[in-house]
PDB file of C-alpha atoms in Angstrom:
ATOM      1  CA  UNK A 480      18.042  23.368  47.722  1.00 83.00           C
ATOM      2  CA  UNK A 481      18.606  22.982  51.247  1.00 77.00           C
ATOM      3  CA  UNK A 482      20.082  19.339  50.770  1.00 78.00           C
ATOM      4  CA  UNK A 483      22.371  20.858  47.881  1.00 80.00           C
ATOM      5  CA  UNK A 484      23.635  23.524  50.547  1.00 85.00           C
ATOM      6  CA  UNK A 485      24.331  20.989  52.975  1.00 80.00           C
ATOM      7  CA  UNK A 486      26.257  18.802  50.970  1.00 77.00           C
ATOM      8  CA  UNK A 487      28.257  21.932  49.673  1.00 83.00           C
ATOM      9  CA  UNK A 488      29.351  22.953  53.474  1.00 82.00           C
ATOM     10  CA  UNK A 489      30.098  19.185  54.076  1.00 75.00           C
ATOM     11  CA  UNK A 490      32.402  19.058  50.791  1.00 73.00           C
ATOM     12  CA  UNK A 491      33.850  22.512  52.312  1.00 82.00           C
ATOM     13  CA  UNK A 492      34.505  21.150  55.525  1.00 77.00           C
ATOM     14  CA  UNK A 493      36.419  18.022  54.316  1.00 72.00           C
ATOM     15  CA  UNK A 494      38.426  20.295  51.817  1.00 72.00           C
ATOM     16  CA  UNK A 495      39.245  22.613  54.969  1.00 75.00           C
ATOM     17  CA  UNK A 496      40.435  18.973  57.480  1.00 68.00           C
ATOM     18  CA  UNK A 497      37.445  18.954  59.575  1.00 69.00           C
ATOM     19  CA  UNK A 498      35.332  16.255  58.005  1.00 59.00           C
ATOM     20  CA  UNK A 499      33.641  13.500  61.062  1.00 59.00           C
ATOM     21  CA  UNK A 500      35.118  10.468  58.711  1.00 57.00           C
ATOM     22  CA  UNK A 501      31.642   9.910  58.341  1.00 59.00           C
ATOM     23  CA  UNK A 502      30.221   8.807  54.118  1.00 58.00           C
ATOM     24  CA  UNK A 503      26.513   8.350  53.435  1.00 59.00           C
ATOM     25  CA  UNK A 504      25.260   6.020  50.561  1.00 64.00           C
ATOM     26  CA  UNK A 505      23.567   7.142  48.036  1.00 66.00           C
ATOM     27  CA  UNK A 506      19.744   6.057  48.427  1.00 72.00           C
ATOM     28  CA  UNK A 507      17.581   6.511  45.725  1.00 75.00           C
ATOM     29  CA  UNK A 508      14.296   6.952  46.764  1.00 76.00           C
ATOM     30  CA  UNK A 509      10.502   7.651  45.857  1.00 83.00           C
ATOM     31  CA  UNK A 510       8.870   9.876  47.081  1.00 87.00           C
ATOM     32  CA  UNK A 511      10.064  12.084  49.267  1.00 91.00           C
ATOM     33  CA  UNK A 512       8.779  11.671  53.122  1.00 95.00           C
ATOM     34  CA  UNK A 513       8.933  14.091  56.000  1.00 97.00           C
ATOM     35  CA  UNK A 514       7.235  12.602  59.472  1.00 98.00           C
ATOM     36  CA  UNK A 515       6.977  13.692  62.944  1.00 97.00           C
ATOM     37  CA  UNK A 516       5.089  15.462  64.895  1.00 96.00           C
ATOM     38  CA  UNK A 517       3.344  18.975  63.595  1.00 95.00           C
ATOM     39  CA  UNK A 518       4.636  21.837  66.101  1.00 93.00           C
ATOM     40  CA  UNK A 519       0.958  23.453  65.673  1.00 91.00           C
ATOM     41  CA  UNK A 520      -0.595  20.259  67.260  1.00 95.00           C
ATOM     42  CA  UNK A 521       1.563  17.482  68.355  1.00 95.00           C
ATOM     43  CA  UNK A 522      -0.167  15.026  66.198  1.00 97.00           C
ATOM     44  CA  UNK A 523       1.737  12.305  63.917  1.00 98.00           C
ATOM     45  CA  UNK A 524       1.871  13.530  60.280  1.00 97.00           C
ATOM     46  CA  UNK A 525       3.041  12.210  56.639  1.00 98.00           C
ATOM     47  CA  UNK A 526       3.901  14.971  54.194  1.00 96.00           C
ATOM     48  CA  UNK A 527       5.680  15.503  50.625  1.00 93.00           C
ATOM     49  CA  UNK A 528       7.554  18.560  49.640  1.00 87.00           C
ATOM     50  CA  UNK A 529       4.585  20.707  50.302  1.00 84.00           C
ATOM     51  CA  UNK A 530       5.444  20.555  53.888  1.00 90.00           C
ATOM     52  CA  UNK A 531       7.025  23.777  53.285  1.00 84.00           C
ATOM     53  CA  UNK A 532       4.510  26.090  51.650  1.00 84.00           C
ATOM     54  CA  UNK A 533       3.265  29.018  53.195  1.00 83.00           C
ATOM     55  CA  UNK A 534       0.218  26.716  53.947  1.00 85.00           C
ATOM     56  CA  UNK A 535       1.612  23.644  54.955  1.00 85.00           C
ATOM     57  CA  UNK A 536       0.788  20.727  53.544  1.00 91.00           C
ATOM     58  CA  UNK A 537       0.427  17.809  56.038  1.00 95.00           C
ATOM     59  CA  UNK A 538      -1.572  14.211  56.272  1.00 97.00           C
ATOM     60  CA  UNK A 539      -2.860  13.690  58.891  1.00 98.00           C
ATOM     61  CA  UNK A 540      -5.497  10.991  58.576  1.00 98.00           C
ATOM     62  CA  UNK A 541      -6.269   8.605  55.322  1.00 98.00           C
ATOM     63  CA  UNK A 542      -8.403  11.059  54.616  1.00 98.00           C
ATOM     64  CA  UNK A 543      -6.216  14.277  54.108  1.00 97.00           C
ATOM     65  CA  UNK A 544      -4.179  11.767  51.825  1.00 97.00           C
ATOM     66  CA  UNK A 545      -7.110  10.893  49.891  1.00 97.00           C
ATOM     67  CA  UNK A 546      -7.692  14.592  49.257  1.00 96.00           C
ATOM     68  CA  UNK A 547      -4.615  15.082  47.619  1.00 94.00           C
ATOM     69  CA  UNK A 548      -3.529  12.609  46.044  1.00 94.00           C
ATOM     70  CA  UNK A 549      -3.758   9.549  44.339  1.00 95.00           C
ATOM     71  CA  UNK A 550      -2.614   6.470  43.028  1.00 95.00           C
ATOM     72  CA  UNK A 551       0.930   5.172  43.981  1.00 94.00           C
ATOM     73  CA  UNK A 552       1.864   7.932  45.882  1.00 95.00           C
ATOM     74  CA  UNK A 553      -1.490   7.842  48.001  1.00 96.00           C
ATOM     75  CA  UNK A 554      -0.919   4.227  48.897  1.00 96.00           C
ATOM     76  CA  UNK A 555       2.514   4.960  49.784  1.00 96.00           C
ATOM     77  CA  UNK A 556       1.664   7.823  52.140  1.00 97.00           C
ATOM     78  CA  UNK A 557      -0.986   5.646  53.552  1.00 98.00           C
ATOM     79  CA  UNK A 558       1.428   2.900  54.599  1.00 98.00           C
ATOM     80  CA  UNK A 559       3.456   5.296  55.987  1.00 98.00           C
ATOM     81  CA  UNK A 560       0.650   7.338  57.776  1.00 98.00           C
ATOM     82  CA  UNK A 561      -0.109   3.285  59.359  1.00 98.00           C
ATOM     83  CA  UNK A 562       3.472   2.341  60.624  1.00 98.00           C
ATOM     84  CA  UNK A 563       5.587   5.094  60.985  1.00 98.00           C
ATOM     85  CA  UNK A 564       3.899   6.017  64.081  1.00 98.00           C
ATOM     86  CA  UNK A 565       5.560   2.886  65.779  1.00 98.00           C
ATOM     87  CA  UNK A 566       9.115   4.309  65.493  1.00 97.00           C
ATOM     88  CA  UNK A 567       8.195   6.625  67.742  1.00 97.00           C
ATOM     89  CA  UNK A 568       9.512   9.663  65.556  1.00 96.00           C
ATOM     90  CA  UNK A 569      10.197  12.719  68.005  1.00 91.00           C
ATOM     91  CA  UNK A 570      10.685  15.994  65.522  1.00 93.00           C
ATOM     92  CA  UNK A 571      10.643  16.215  62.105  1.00 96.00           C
ATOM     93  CA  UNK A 572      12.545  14.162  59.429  1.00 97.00           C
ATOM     94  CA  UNK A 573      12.966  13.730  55.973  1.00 96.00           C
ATOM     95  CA  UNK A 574      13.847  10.501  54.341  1.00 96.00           C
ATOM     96  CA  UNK A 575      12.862   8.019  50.651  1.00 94.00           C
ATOM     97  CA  UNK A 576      10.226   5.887  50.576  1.00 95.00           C
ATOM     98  CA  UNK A 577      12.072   2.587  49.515  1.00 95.00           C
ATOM     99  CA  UNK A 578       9.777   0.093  49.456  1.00 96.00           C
ATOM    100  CA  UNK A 579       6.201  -1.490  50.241  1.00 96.00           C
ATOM    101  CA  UNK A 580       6.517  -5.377  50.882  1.00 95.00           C
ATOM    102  CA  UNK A 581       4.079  -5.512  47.241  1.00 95.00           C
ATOM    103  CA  UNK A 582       7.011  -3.868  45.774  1.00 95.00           C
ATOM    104  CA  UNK A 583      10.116  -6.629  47.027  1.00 96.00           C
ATOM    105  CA  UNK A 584      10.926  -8.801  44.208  1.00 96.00           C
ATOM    106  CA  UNK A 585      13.067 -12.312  44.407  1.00 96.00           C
ATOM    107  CA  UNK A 586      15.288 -12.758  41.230  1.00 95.00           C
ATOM    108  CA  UNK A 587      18.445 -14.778  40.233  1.00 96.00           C
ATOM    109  CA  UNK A 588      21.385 -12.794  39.524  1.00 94.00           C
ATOM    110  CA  UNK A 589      24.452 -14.288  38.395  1.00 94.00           C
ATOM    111  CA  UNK A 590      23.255 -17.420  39.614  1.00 94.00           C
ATOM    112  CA  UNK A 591      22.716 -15.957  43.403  1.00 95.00           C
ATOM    113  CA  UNK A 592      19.226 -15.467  44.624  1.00 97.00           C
ATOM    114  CA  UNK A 593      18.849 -11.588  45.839  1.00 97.00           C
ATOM    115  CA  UNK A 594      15.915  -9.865  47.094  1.00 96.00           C
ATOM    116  CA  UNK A 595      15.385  -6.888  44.835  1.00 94.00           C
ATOM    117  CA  UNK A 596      13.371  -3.340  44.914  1.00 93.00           C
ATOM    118  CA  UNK A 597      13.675  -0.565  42.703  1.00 92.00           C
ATOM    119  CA  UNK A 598      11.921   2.589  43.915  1.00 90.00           C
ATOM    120  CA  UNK A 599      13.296   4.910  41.510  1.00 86.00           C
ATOM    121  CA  UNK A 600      16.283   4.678  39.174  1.00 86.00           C
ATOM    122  CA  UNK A 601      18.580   2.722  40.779  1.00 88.00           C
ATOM    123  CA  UNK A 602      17.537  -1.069  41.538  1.00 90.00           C
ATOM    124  CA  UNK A 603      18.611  -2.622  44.904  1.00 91.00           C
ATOM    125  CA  UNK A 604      19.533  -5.847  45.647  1.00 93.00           C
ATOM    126  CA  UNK A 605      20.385  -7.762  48.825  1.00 95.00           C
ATOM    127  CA  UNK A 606      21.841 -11.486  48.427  1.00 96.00           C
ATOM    128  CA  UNK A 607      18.507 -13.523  49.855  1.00 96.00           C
ATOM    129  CA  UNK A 608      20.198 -15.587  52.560  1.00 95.00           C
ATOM    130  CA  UNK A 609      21.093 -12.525  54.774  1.00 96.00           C
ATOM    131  CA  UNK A 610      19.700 -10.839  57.594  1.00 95.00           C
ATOM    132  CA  UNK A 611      19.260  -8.054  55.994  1.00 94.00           C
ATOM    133  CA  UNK A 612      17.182  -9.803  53.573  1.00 96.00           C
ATOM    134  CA  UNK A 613      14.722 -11.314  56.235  1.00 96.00           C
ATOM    135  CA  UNK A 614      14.149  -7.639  57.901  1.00 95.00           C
ATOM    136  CA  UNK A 615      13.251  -6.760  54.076  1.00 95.00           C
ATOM    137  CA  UNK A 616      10.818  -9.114  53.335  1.00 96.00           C
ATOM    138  CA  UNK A 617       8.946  -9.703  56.933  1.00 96.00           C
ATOM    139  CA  UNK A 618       8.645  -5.180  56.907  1.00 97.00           C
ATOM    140  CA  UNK A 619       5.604  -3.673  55.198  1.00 98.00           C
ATOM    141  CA  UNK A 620       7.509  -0.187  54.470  1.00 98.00           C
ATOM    142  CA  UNK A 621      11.233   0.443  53.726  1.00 97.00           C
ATOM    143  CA  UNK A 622      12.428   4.121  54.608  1.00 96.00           C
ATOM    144  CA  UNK A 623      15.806   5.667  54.465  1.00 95.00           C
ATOM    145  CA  UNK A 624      15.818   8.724  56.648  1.00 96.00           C
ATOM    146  CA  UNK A 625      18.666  11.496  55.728  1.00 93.00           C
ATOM    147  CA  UNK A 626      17.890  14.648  57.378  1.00 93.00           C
ATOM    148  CA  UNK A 627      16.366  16.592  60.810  1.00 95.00           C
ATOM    149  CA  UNK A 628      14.476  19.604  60.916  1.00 95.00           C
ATOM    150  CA  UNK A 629      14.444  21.229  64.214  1.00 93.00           C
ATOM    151  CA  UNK A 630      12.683  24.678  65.291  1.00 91.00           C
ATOM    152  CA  UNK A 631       9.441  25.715  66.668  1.00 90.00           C
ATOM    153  CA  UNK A 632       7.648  25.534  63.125  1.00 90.00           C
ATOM    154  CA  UNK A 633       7.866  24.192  59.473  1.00 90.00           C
ATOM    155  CA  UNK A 634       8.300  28.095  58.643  1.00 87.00           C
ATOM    156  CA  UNK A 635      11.329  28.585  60.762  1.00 89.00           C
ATOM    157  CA  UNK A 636      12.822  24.769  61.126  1.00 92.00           C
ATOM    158  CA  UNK A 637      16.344  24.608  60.096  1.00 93.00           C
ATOM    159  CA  UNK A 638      17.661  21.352  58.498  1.00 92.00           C
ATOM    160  CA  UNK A 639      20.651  19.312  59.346  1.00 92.00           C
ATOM    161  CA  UNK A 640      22.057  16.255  57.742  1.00 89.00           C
ATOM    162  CA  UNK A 641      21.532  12.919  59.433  1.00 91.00           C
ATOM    163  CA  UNK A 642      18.908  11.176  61.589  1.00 93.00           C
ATOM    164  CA  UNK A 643      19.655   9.225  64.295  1.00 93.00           C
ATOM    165  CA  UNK A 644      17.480   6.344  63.799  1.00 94.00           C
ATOM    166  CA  UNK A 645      18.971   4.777  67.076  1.00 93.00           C
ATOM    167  CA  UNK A 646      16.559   7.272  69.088  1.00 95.00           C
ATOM    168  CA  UNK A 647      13.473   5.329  67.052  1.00 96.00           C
ATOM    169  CA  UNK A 648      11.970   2.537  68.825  1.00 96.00           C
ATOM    170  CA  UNK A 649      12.414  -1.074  66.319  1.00 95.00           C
ATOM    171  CA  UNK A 650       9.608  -2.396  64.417  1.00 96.00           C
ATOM    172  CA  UNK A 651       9.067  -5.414  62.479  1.00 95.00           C
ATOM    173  CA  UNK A 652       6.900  -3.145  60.213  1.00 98.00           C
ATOM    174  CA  UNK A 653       8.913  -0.400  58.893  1.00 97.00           C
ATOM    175  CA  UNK A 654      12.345  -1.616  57.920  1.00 96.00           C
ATOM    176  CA  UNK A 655      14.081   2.289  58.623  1.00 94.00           C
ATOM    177  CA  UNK A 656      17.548   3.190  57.670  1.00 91.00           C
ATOM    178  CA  UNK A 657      19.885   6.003  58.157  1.00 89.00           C
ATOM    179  CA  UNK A 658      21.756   7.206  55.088  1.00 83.00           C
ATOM    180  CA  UNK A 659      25.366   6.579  56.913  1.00 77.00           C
TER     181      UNK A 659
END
């Protein structure tokens, strides 16, 4: 809902002339992350949607994970429980779970070798001998942040659209993206 309201006040503002020239690409993620630091404790966390619950609903150590979930989603939240921490996230954010190096693919596509993932509906593909493609396949995690939550806790924090993923710190680990 609150992404939905965001992007309705965005579309406003361009209609109205005051639009920052700025277009974000549509990344099609699975699942949902949020990461930071908790305001109650000012430890690390993972979380999913339940983040916001009256209750909420944050992982903390394998453990917590392991209590909640499983399969695909608990191995992803694991991965990103181990390297996110290296960014050096200040806050809270909110981005899509990409990819996990298991899940990077090589194929042939009109004759051009690409280095694919497909984390939800939409399947990626960068051409193999870029840059790009090299970050892919030496990272464990791919993440593509999109917004910030700031305020003194997850009951009161107020979302904005955008992460500056310049304020992170580079890792070799977690290939991290900002949705601009």
């Amino acid at each position: 809902t609150r992404e939905a309201i965001l992007a309705l006040k965005a579309l406003r503002d361009t209609f109205a002339g005051r639009h920052d020239g700025k277009v974000s690409v549509k990344w099609d993620g699975a699942p949902a992350l949020f990461a930071g630091i908790d305001p109650r404790d000012n430890q690390f966390f993972v979380a999913k949607k339940g983040i916001f619950n009256k209750n909420p609903k944050v992982y903390k150590t394998n453990a917590d994970i392991d209590e909640d979930t499983s399969g695909d989603l608990n191995t992803k939240l694991k991965l990103a429980l181990q390297h996110l921490p290296e960014l050096g996230i200040t806050g809270v954010v909110q981005g899509d779970f990409l990819f996990s190096s298991d899940d990077l693919k090589s194929e042939k596509i009109k004759g051009e070798n690409y280095v694919t993932f497909h984390p939800n509906t939409i399947v990626y593909a960068v051409p193999a001998n870029t840059q790009m493609a090299r970050e892919l396949k030496q990272a464990k995690i791919g993440i593509v942040w999109h917004t910030t939550y700031t305020g003194n806790s997850f009951e009161s924090m107020k979302a904005s659209y955008g992460v500056n993923v310049n304020k992170f710190r580079k890792s070799k680990n977690v290939w991290s993206q900002d949705a601009m």
